[in-house]
Coordinates of C-alpha atoms in Angstrom, one line a residue:
Chain A
M1 CA 103.0 39.5 215.6
S2 CA 103.3 36.1 217.3
S3 CA 107.0 36.0 216.9
T4 CA 107.6 38.7 219.6
S5 CA 105.7 36.7 222.2
V6 CA 107.8 33.6 221.4
T7 CA 111.2 35.3 221.5
Q8 CA 110.5 37.3 224.7
P9 CA 110.7 34.4 227.1
L10 CA 113.7 33.1 225.3
E11 CA 115.6 36.2 226.2
C12 CA 115.2 35.5 229.9
P13 CA 115.6 31.7 230.2
D14 CA 114.5 31.4 233.8
S15 CA 112.9 28.0 233.3
V16 CA 111.7 25.7 230.6
V17 CA 108.2 25.8 232.0
T18 CA 107.8 29.5 231.0
I19 CA 108.7 28.7 227.4
T20 CA 106.3 25.7 227.0
D21 CA 103.6 27.6 228.8
D22 CA 104.0 30.5 226.5
I23 CA 104.0 28.4 223.3
G24 CA 100.8 26.8 224.6
A25 CA 99.4 30.3 225.1
V26 CA 100.4 31.3 221.6
R27 CA 98.8 28.3 220.2
R28 CA 95.6 28.8 222.1
H29 CA 95.6 32.5 221.1
R30 CA 96.1 31.6 217.5
A31 CA 93.3 29.0 217.6
R32 CA 91.0 31.6 219.1
R33 CA 91.9 34.1 216.4
V34 CA 91.4 31.5 213.6
S35 CA 88.0 30.6 215.0
R36 CA 87.0 34.3 215.3
R37 CA 88.0 34.7 211.7
T38 CA 85.9 31.7 210.7
I39 CA 82.9 33.1 212.6
I40 CA 83.2 36.3 210.7
D41 CA 83.6 34.4 207.4
L42 CA 80.6 32.3 208.1
T43 CA 78.5 35.3 209.1
V44 CA 79.5 37.3 206.0
A45 CA 78.9 34.2 203.8
A46 CA 75.5 33.8 205.2
I47 CA 74.5 37.4 204.4
L48 CA 76.0 37.1 201.0
S49 CA 74.1 33.9 200.4
V50 CA 70.8 35.6 201.1
M51 CA 71.8 38.3 198.6
V52 CA 72.8 35.8 196.0
F53 CA 69.5 34.0 196.5
I54 CA 67.4 37.1 196.0
A55 CA 69.5 38.2 193.0
L56 CA 69.3 34.8 191.4
F57 CA 65.8 33.9 192.4
P58 CA 64.1 35.2 189.2
Y59 CA 66.5 33.0 187.1
L60 CA 66.2 30.0 189.3
Y61 CA 62.4 30.4 189.1
M62 CA 62.6 30.7 185.4
L63 CA 64.6 27.4 185.3
E64 CA 62.2 25.7 187.6
T65 CA 59.1 26.8 185.6
S66 CA 60.7 25.9 182.3
L67 CA 60.6 22.2 183.5
K68 CA 56.9 22.2 184.4
S69 CA 53.8 21.4 182.3
N70 CA 51.2 24.1 182.2
R71 CA 48.9 22.1 184.5
E72 CA 51.6 21.6 187.0
F73 CA 52.4 25.3 187.0
L74 CA 48.8 26.4 187.4
G75 CA 48.3 23.9 190.2
N76 CA 51.5 24.7 192.0
A77 CA 53.3 27.9 190.9
V78 CA 56.0 27.8 193.6
T79 CA 57.6 24.5 194.4
P80 CA 59.3 22.2 191.8
T81 CA 57.4 19.2 190.5
W82 CA 58.6 15.7 189.3
P83 CA 59.3 14.6 186.6
P84 CA 60.9 17.5 184.8
H85 CA 59.4 18.2 181.4
F86 CA 62.5 18.6 179.1
G87 CA 60.1 18.5 176.2
N88 CA 59.4 22.2 176.8
F89 CA 62.9 22.9 175.5
V90 CA 62.2 21.0 172.3
T91 CA 58.9 22.8 171.9
A92 CA 60.7 26.2 172.3
W93 CA 63.6 25.4 170.1
G94 CA 61.8 25.9 166.8
D95 CA 60.6 29.4 167.8
V96 CA 63.9 30.5 169.2
A97 CA 66.3 29.1 166.7
P98 CA 65.8 31.8 164.0
Y99 CA 66.3 34.6 166.4
I100 CA 69.5 33.0 167.7
L101 CA 70.8 32.4 164.2
T102 CA 70.1 36.1 163.1
S103 CA 71.8 37.4 166.3
L104 CA 74.8 35.2 165.7
V105 CA 75.2 36.4 162.1
V106 CA 74.9 40.0 163.2
A107 CA 77.3 39.5 166.1
A108 CA 79.8 37.6 163.9
V109 CA 79.9 40.3 161.1
T110 CA 80.0 43.1 163.7
T111 CA 82.8 41.4 165.6
L112 CA 84.9 40.8 162.5
G113 CA 84.3 44.3 161.2
C114 CA 85.0 46.1 164.4
I115 CA 88.1 44.1 165.1
A116 CA 89.4 45.0 161.6
L117 CA 88.5 48.7 161.8
G118 CA 89.5 48.9 165.5
S119 CA 92.9 47.3 165.3
V120 CA 94.0 49.2 162.2
S121 CA 92.7 52.6 163.5
G122 CA 94.0 51.9 167.0
Y123 CA 97.5 51.0 165.6
V124 CA 97.7 54.0 163.4
L125 CA 96.5 56.4 166.1
S126 CA 98.8 54.9 168.6
R127 CA 102.0 54.5 166.6
F128 CA 102.1 57.3 164.1
R129 CA 102.3 61.0 164.4
F130 CA 100.5 63.1 161.9
P131 CA 98.4 66.3 161.8
G132 CA 94.9 65.7 163.1
R133 CA 95.7 62.6 165.1
N134 CA 94.4 63.9 168.4
L135 CA 91.4 65.5 166.7
F136 CA 90.5 62.2 165.0
F137 CA 90.8 60.2 168.2
G138 CA 88.8 62.8 170.1
L139 CA 86.0 62.7 167.5
I140 CA 85.9 58.9 167.9
A141 CA 86.1 58.8 171.7
L142 CA 83.4 61.5 171.9
L143 CA 80.9 59.1 170.4
L144 CA 81.6 56.7 173.4
M145 CA 79.7 59.3 175.5
V146 CA 76.7 59.8 173.3
P147 CA 74.5 56.7 173.5
N148 CA 73.0 55.3 170.3
V149 CA 69.5 56.1 171.5
A150 CA 70.2 59.8 171.0
S151 CA 70.6 59.1 167.3
L152 CA 67.6 56.9 166.9
I153 CA 65.3 59.3 165.1
P154 CA 67.7 60.7 162.5
L155 CA 69.3 57.4 161.9
F156 CA 65.9 55.8 161.2
V157 CA 65.3 58.5 158.6
L158 CA 68.7 57.9 157.1
M159 CA 68.2 54.2 156.8
K160 CA 64.8 54.7 155.4
N161 CA 66.1 57.0 152.7
L162 CA 68.8 54.4 151.9
G163 CA 66.1 51.8 151.6
L164 CA 67.9 49.6 154.2
L165 CA 65.1 49.2 156.8
N166 CA 64.3 45.6 157.6
T167 CA 67.5 44.1 156.1
Y168 CA 70.7 42.6 157.5
P169 CA 72.7 45.8 156.8
D170 CA 70.1 47.7 158.9
L171 CA 70.9 45.4 161.8
I172 CA 74.6 45.3 161.3
I173 CA 75.7 48.9 160.5
P174 CA 74.5 50.7 163.6
Q175 CA 75.9 47.9 165.7
L176 CA 79.2 48.0 163.9
A177 CA 79.4 51.7 164.3
A178 CA 78.8 51.5 168.0
E179 CA 81.3 48.6 168.6
T180 CA 83.9 50.2 166.4
V181 CA 84.0 53.3 168.6
F182 CA 84.6 51.0 171.6
A183 CA 87.1 48.9 169.7
V184 CA 89.2 51.8 168.5
V185 CA 89.4 53.3 172.0
L186 CA 90.3 50.0 173.6
M187 CA 92.8 49.0 171.0
K188 CA 94.6 52.4 171.0
T189 CA 94.9 52.4 174.8
Y190 CA 96.2 48.8 174.6
I191 CA 98.7 49.4 171.9
D192 CA 99.9 52.5 173.7
Q193 CA 101.1 50.3 176.5
L194 CA 103.1 47.9 174.3
P195 CA 106.9 48.4 174.5
E196 CA 108.2 50.9 172.0
E197 CA 111.3 48.7 171.4
L198 CA 109.2 46.1 169.6
F199 CA 108.1 48.5 167.0
D200 CA 111.6 50.1 166.7
A201 CA 113.1 46.7 166.2
A202 CA 110.7 45.9 163.5
K203 CA 111.5 49.2 161.8
V204 CA 115.2 48.5 162.0
D205 CA 114.6 45.1 160.4
G206 CA 112.9 46.9 157.5
A207 CA 109.4 45.8 158.2
S208 CA 106.7 48.0 156.6
A209 CA 103.9 49.5 158.6
G210 CA 101.5 46.9 157.2
R211 CA 103.9 44.1 158.1
T212 CA 104.3 45.5 161.6
Y213 CA 100.6 45.6 162.0
W214 CA 100.0 42.1 160.8
S215 CA 102.9 40.3 162.6
I216 CA 103.4 42.3 165.7
T217 CA 100.4 44.4 166.7
L218 CA 97.6 41.9 165.9
P219 CA 99.1 38.9 167.7
L220 CA 99.9 41.0 170.7
A221 CA 96.4 42.4 170.8
R222 CA 94.8 39.0 171.1
P223 CA 93.5 39.5 174.6
I224 CA 91.8 42.7 173.7
I225 CA 90.3 41.1 170.7
G226 CA 88.5 38.7 173.0
T227 CA 87.1 41.6 174.9
V228 CA 85.9 43.4 171.8
A229 CA 84.2 40.1 170.6
L230 CA 82.5 39.6 173.9
F231 CA 81.2 43.2 174.0
S232 CA 79.9 43.0 170.5
V233 CA 77.9 39.9 171.3
I234 CA 76.6 41.6 174.5
G235 CA 75.6 44.5 172.3
V236 CA 73.6 42.4 169.9
W237 CA 71.9 40.6 172.9
S238 CA 71.1 44.0 174.5
D239 CA 70.1 46.3 171.8
Y240 CA 66.3 46.7 171.8
F241 CA 64.9 49.8 170.3
W242 CA 66.6 49.7 167.0
P243 CA 65.6 46.1 165.9
E244 CA 62.2 46.7 167.5
L245 CA 61.5 49.8 165.4
T246 CA 63.1 48.8 162.1
I247 CA 62.6 45.0 161.7
V248 CA 59.2 43.5 160.6
T249 CA 60.3 40.2 159.1
N250 CA 60.1 37.6 161.9
S251 CA 63.2 35.7 160.8
L252 CA 65.3 38.9 160.9
R253 CA 64.5 39.6 164.5
T254 CA 67.4 39.4 167.0
V255 CA 67.0 37.7 170.3
P256 CA 66.0 40.7 172.5
V257 CA 63.1 41.6 170.1
G258 CA 62.3 38.0 169.0
V259 CA 61.6 36.6 172.5
Q260 CA 58.5 38.9 172.5
F261 CA 57.2 37.4 169.3
F262 CA 56.9 33.7 170.3
Q263 CA 54.1 32.0 168.5
G264 CA 51.6 29.3 169.2
E265 CA 52.1 27.2 172.3
L266 CA 54.8 29.5 173.7
T267 CA 52.3 32.3 174.2
T268 CA 49.9 30.2 176.3
A269 CA 52.1 27.8 178.2
Y270 CA 54.6 29.1 180.7
G271 CA 56.9 26.1 180.6
P272 CA 57.9 26.4 176.9
L273 CA 58.0 30.2 177.2
F274 CA 60.6 30.1 179.9
A275 CA 62.5 27.3 178.2
G276 CA 62.6 29.7 175.2
Y277 CA 64.0 32.5 177.3
L278 CA 66.7 30.2 178.6
I279 CA 67.7 28.9 175.2
A280 CA 67.8 32.5 173.9
S281 CA 70.2 33.4 176.8
A282 CA 72.4 30.3 176.4
P283 CA 74.9 31.7 173.8
L284 CA 75.6 34.8 175.9
L285 CA 75.9 32.8 179.1
I286 CA 78.4 30.4 177.5
L287 CA 80.5 33.3 176.1
F288 CA 80.5 34.9 179.5
V289 CA 81.8 31.8 181.1
V290 CA 84.6 31.5 178.5
L291 CA 85.5 35.1 178.4
A292 CA 84.9 36.3 182.0
R293 CA 88.3 37.8 182.3
N294 CA 87.9 39.8 179.1
F295 CA 84.7 41.2 180.5
L296 CA 86.4 42.9 183.4
A297 CA 89.2 44.1 181.2
G298 CA 86.6 45.8 178.9
I299 CA 84.9 47.5 181.8
Q300 CA 88.2 48.9 183.0
G301 CA 89.3 50.0 179.5
G302 CA 86.0 51.7 178.9
L303 CA 86.2 53.6 182.2
A304 CA 89.8 54.6 181.7
V305 CA 88.7 56.9 178.9
D306 CA 86.0 58.5 181.1
R307 CA 88.5 59.6 183.7
Chain B
M1 CA 110.9 59.8 171.1
S2 CA 113.6 60.4 168.5
M3 CA 111.3 58.6 166.0
V4 CA 108.6 61.2 166.7
V5 CA 110.9 64.0 165.7
R6 CA 112.0 62.3 162.6
K7 CA 108.4 61.5 161.7
R8 CA 107.3 65.1 161.9
R9 CA 109.0 66.1 158.7
R10 CA 107.1 63.7 156.4
I11 CA 103.4 63.3 156.7
P12 CA 102.5 59.6 156.6
W13 CA 99.6 59.8 154.1
G14 CA 99.1 56.0 154.6
A15 CA 97.8 56.9 158.1
Y16 CA 94.9 58.8 156.7
L17 CA 94.2 56.1 154.2
A18 CA 94.1 53.5 157.1
L19 CA 91.8 55.7 159.1
A20 CA 89.4 56.4 156.3
P21 CA 87.1 53.4 156.6
T22 CA 86.6 54.0 160.3
L23 CA 86.1 57.8 160.0
G24 CA 83.8 57.2 157.0
L25 CA 81.6 54.8 158.8
L26 CA 81.4 56.9 161.9
G27 CA 81.0 60.1 160.0
F28 CA 78.2 58.9 157.8
F29 CA 76.3 56.7 160.3
R30 CA 76.9 58.6 163.6
Y31 CA 77.9 62.2 163.0
Y32 CA 75.8 62.9 159.9
P33 CA 72.5 61.7 161.3
D34 CA 73.0 63.7 164.5
V35 CA 73.8 66.9 162.6
N36 CA 70.9 66.2 160.2
G37 CA 68.5 65.6 163.1
L38 CA 69.6 68.9 164.7
V39 CA 69.1 70.8 161.4
H40 CA 65.7 69.2 160.9
S41 CA 64.6 70.0 164.4
F42 CA 63.9 73.5 163.0
T43 CA 61.7 72.1 160.3
N44 CA 58.4 70.3 159.9
W45 CA 60.3 67.2 158.9
E46 CA 58.6 64.9 156.5
P47 CA 61.2 62.3 155.5
G48 CA 61.2 61.9 151.7
F49 CA 59.4 65.2 151.1
A50 CA 60.1 68.9 151.4
S51 CA 60.5 69.9 155.0
P52 CA 59.5 73.5 155.5
F53 CA 61.5 75.6 157.9
V54 CA 59.5 76.4 161.1
G55 CA 62.1 78.1 163.2
L56 CA 61.8 77.4 166.9
A57 CA 58.2 76.1 166.7
N58 CA 59.2 72.5 167.7
Y59 CA 61.2 73.7 170.7
R60 CA 58.3 76.0 171.7
A61 CA 56.0 72.9 171.5
M62 CA 58.5 71.0 173.7
W63 CA 58.4 73.8 176.2
H64 CA 54.6 73.3 176.6
D65 CA 54.7 69.5 176.4
Q66 CA 53.5 68.4 179.8
I67 CA 54.2 64.7 179.1
W68 CA 57.8 65.5 178.2
W69 CA 58.5 67.4 181.4
Q70 CA 56.6 64.7 183.4
S71 CA 59.0 62.2 181.9
F72 CA 61.9 64.1 183.3
E73 CA 60.3 64.0 186.8
H74 CA 60.2 60.2 186.4
I75 CA 63.8 59.8 185.4
G76 CA 64.6 62.2 188.3
V77 CA 63.0 59.7 190.7
I78 CA 64.9 56.9 189.0
F79 CA 68.2 58.9 189.3
L80 CA 67.7 59.5 193.0
I81 CA 67.4 55.8 193.6
A82 CA 70.2 55.1 191.1
V83 CA 72.7 57.1 193.1
T84 CA 71.5 56.0 196.6
A85 CA 70.0 52.6 197.1
M86 CA 71.5 51.3 193.8
W87 CA 74.9 52.2 195.1
A88 CA 74.5 51.4 198.8
I89 CA 73.6 47.7 198.3
P90 CA 76.4 47.0 195.8
L91 CA 78.8 48.8 198.0
G92 CA 77.6 46.8 201.0
A93 CA 78.0 43.6 199.0
A94 CA 81.5 44.6 197.9
E95 CA 82.5 45.4 201.5
L96 CA 81.2 42.1 202.7
L97 CA 83.1 40.4 199.9
V98 CA 86.5 41.9 200.9
T99 CA 85.8 41.0 204.5
L100 CA 85.9 37.3 203.6
S101 CA 89.3 36.0 204.4
R102 CA 89.1 33.0 202.1
P103 CA 90.0 33.9 198.5
R104 CA 88.0 31.0 197.1
W105 CA 84.8 32.0 198.8
R106 CA 85.3 35.5 197.6
F107 CA 85.6 34.3 194.0
V108 CA 82.5 32.1 194.3
F109 CA 80.3 34.8 195.8
R110 CA 81.6 37.5 193.4
T111 CA 80.8 35.2 190.4
L112 CA 77.3 34.3 191.7
L113 CA 76.4 37.9 192.3
I114 CA 77.2 38.9 188.8
V115 CA 75.5 36.0 187.0
P116 CA 72.4 38.1 186.0
L117 CA 74.7 40.2 183.8
A118 CA 75.0 37.3 181.5
F119 CA 71.3 37.4 180.6
S120 CA 70.0 39.7 178.0
P121 CA 68.5 42.8 179.6
V122 CA 65.3 42.2 177.8
I123 CA 65.0 38.7 179.3
Q124 CA 65.7 40.2 182.7
V125 CA 62.8 42.6 182.2
L126 CA 60.4 39.9 180.9
T127 CA 61.3 37.7 183.9
W128 CA 60.5 40.5 186.3
E129 CA 57.3 41.4 184.5
F130 CA 56.3 37.8 185.2
I131 CA 57.2 38.2 188.9
Y132 CA 54.9 41.2 189.0
D133 CA 52.1 39.5 187.1
P134 CA 48.8 40.1 188.9
N135 CA 47.4 36.6 188.4
V136 CA 50.3 34.1 188.3
G137 CA 53.2 36.3 189.6
V138 CA 55.4 35.2 192.4
L139 CA 55.2 38.5 194.3
N140 CA 51.5 38.2 194.8
H141 CA 51.8 34.5 195.6
F142 CA 54.4 35.3 198.2
L143 CA 52.2 38.1 199.8
Q144 CA 49.3 35.7 200.0
G145 CA 51.5 33.0 201.4
V146 CA 52.6 35.2 204.4
G147 CA 49.1 36.5 205.0
L148 CA 49.5 39.9 203.4
G149 CA 47.2 39.0 200.5
A150 CA 45.5 42.4 200.9
L151 CA 48.6 44.1 199.6
A152 CA 48.6 42.0 196.4
K153 CA 47.9 44.1 193.3
N154 CA 48.6 44.7 189.7
W155 CA 52.0 46.2 190.3
L156 CA 52.8 47.4 186.8
G157 CA 49.2 48.3 186.0
D158 CA 48.6 50.7 189.0
P159 CA 49.7 54.3 188.4
N160 CA 50.8 54.5 192.0
T161 CA 53.2 51.5 191.9
A162 CA 54.2 51.2 188.2
L163 CA 57.3 53.4 188.3
W164 CA 58.5 51.7 191.5
A165 CA 57.9 48.3 190.1
L166 CA 60.1 49.3 187.1
I167 CA 62.8 50.7 189.5
F168 CA 62.8 47.5 191.5
I169 CA 63.5 45.4 188.4
N170 CA 66.7 43.5 189.1
F171 CA 66.6 44.1 192.9
P172 CA 69.0 44.0 194.8
W173 CA 70.8 45.7 191.9
V174 CA 74.1 44.0 192.6
A175 CA 74.8 42.7 189.2
G176 CA 76.0 45.8 187.5
L177 CA 78.7 48.4 187.0
P178 CA 78.7 49.9 190.5
F179 CA 79.3 46.5 192.1
L180 CA 82.1 45.7 189.7
I181 CA 83.8 49.0 190.2
F182 CA 83.4 49.0 194.0
S183 CA 84.7 45.5 194.4
S184 CA 87.7 45.9 192.2
G185 CA 88.4 49.3 193.8
L186 CA 88.3 47.8 197.3
Q187 CA 90.5 44.9 196.2
N188 CA 93.1 47.2 194.8
I189 CA 93.6 49.1 198.0
P190 CA 97.1 47.9 199.2
R191 CA 97.1 45.5 202.2
E192 CA 99.7 47.6 204.0
V193 CA 97.1 50.4 204.4
F194 CA 94.8 48.1 206.3
D195 CA 97.6 46.6 208.4
A196 CA 98.8 50.1 209.3
A197 CA 95.2 51.1 210.2
S198 CA 94.6 48.0 212.4
V199 CA 97.9 48.6 214.2
D200 CA 96.5 52.1 214.9
G201 CA 93.4 50.4 216.3
A202 CA 90.9 51.3 213.5
G203 CA 88.0 48.9 213.5
R204 CA 85.9 47.8 210.5
L205 CA 83.6 50.8 210.5
K206 CA 86.4 53.3 210.8
R207 CA 88.2 51.5 208.0
F208 CA 85.1 51.9 205.9
F209 CA 84.7 55.7 206.5
F210 CA 88.3 56.7 206.6
I211 CA 90.0 54.4 204.1
D212 CA 87.5 52.7 201.8
L213 CA 85.3 55.6 201.0
P214 CA 88.0 58.2 200.3
M215 CA 89.9 55.6 198.2
L216 CA 86.7 55.0 196.1
M217 CA 85.9 58.7 195.6
R218 CA 87.3 58.9 192.1
Q219 CA 85.2 55.8 191.0
I220 CA 82.1 57.3 192.7
R221 CA 82.6 60.5 190.6
V222 CA 82.8 58.4 187.4
L223 CA 79.7 56.4 188.5
F224 CA 77.8 59.6 189.2
F225 CA 78.1 60.8 185.6
L226 CA 77.4 57.3 184.2
A227 CA 74.2 57.3 186.3
V228 CA 73.1 60.6 184.6
V229 CA 73.7 59.1 181.2
F230 CA 72.0 55.9 182.3
V231 CA 68.7 57.6 183.3
L232 CA 68.7 59.9 180.2
Q233 CA 68.7 56.8 178.0
Y234 CA 66.5 54.8 180.3
G235 CA 63.6 53.4 178.3
F236 CA 63.4 49.9 177.0
A237 CA 62.2 48.4 180.3
A238 CA 59.3 50.8 180.4
F239 CA 58.7 50.2 176.7
I240 CA 58.4 46.5 177.3
A241 CA 56.7 46.4 180.6
T242 CA 54.3 49.4 180.7
Q243 CA 54.6 51.3 177.4
G244 CA 54.8 54.4 179.5
G245 CA 51.4 53.8 181.1
P246 CA 49.2 53.6 182.9
N247 CA 48.2 57.3 182.5
N248 CA 51.7 58.2 181.5
S249 CA 52.9 57.4 185.0
T250 CA 56.0 55.7 183.6
T251 CA 56.8 57.8 180.5
V252 CA 60.5 58.6 180.2
P253 CA 62.1 61.0 177.7
V254 CA 63.2 58.2 175.3
L255 CA 59.6 56.8 175.2
R256 CA 58.1 60.2 174.6
M257 CA 60.5 60.7 171.7
V258 CA 59.7 57.3 170.1
D259 CA 56.0 57.9 170.5
V260 CA 56.1 61.3 168.9
A261 CA 58.0 59.9 165.9
F262 CA 56.4 56.5 165.4
Q263 CA 52.9 57.0 166.7
A264 CA 52.2 60.7 166.1
D265 CA 54.5 60.8 163.0
E266 CA 55.8 64.2 163.9
W267 CA 59.5 63.8 162.9
G268 CA 60.5 67.4 163.2
Y269 CA 59.2 67.5 166.8
A270 CA 60.8 64.1 167.5
A271 CA 64.1 65.5 166.1
A272 CA 63.9 68.5 168.5
L273 CA 63.4 66.1 171.5
S274 CA 66.2 63.9 170.3
S275 CA 68.6 66.8 169.8
T276 CA 67.7 68.1 173.2
L277 CA 68.5 64.7 174.8
M278 CA 71.8 64.5 172.9
V279 CA 72.9 68.0 173.9
I280 CA 72.1 67.3 177.5
M281 CA 74.2 64.0 177.3
M282 CA 77.1 65.9 175.7
I283 CA 77.1 68.6 178.4
V284 CA 77.0 66.0 181.1
S285 CA 79.8 64.0 179.5
G286 CA 81.9 67.1 178.9
L287 CA 81.4 68.1 182.5
S288 CA 82.5 64.7 183.7
L289 CA 85.7 64.9 181.6
L290 CA 86.5 68.4 182.8
L291 CA 85.9 67.6 186.5
G292 CA 87.6 64.2 186.2
R293 CA 90.7 65.7 184.7
K294 CA 91.0 68.6 187.1
R295 CA 90.4 66.5 190.3
G296 CA 92.3 63.5 189.0
G297 CA 95.4 65.7 188.2
A298 CA 95.3 67.2 191.7
A299 CA 95.0 63.9 193.4
R300 CA 98.0 62.4 191.6

């Protein structure tokens, strides 16, 4: 763009003055363009900042309130007060800890299970040809489109008949089923994209199918394993109706249900209550920070099937 | 490819063995309950006891169930907002984001806008419930602060405002799938397209209508069907914040279904409602697949 205006006066070298003048003009022009861009950037950033403030306001407010004593809150609900009461977090910890522990156990078993089932099935569906292959994959992918809540009633009856209500398996199995569907679809799509030569080479070297799975597929699928893990934790931290309707033992409650069953001081004082919400959110927040990239990969993978 | 041909002769039985655990799990805990529910929607289902066949009685009851149809009106309202305002604001945010010329700023704002996603949805709802609180809520405090104290009210407890209060949870609705899809869609449009357009003298608005929107059409179609499935399974926020009340003004299909089963103890009827929801979801998903494939094939 600017190169043309510089070369033009060079083609007709009437005087040196023209050239220097022109360079000055280019420079000025460029400066004006840069400042115009800066103005646009600053304006856009200002609008976005307002949006960010509104979007994050409830959470900032939660953080602010979690550091107040109840008297401070009732006297002044809006602005921060000094000193911060970190003791609220200590008070809340005892109530929240069991829910976090249960959630982590459910999430860990679910994650391990769906990675095992998802990677084996994804590998088989991607790399082998056998009658029924498309049918099986179709039956699994179909479940991606029917949300769990549609099976709530009959699944409750099934679990009741099996005598599993209000147990760990009751928390884990539906979660595992849901995450396995997601894992199979994601893994198969991912393994489809791996170069065929890798698998051919392994075959030529005499590697068995099991060996190829263990030494080639699994290591290569590591990024997608992170995605599956993140989504199974999100699942446990989001699922509400199932634990709400099937769990009655307090220590078996997962975070989404548990935070409604705070006891004692947490029901009367806002500071510890919000401190409890924040502690309950912490594991997911941390995982999000660590696995942010995997999150976007999972969204794209999930949508790829819908198309 | 040659491997495929060779493979076809011999059926790898190991493949079935490897798939068996997954298919068994999904068959027994996903497919079987759904089919079982469908079958028992024609009975007076009493789990653990004999369930007499009642034909279409449950579906006839559904036909006359005013609360059930009212609940569809409510998700209809939610749907209208979900495909208009709940898209417009995230799309606006995504457009603003790509307008920023500094990549670092882009990254910072994008990250800040999606932070709420890292909170459990239940905690999001509880936090907003607190904002709406008639006595200590920020919303009423704010209205009183700016001299509009007369407008302060019990937002979730008033039949006129309860549904809207639920809809406005998580306002400005940026932290969600639409924003992620719009912003990654806009970022994936090749730079050359914009350069060509600006050479032709297309301004920012023209670029939005003639480049950005057409390029996002496929994503918008996907989002449309996701929005249908989203409102059909909408429920936990209402369950927590209003329990469907006051006066059933916030009842949604999922809540009605849960009520019929767990409060009224009518499992056959609940199975009919549940099967109806499931069939609607499958039809919608099937439609989305069909349309997506046809249009997608033509576009490519």
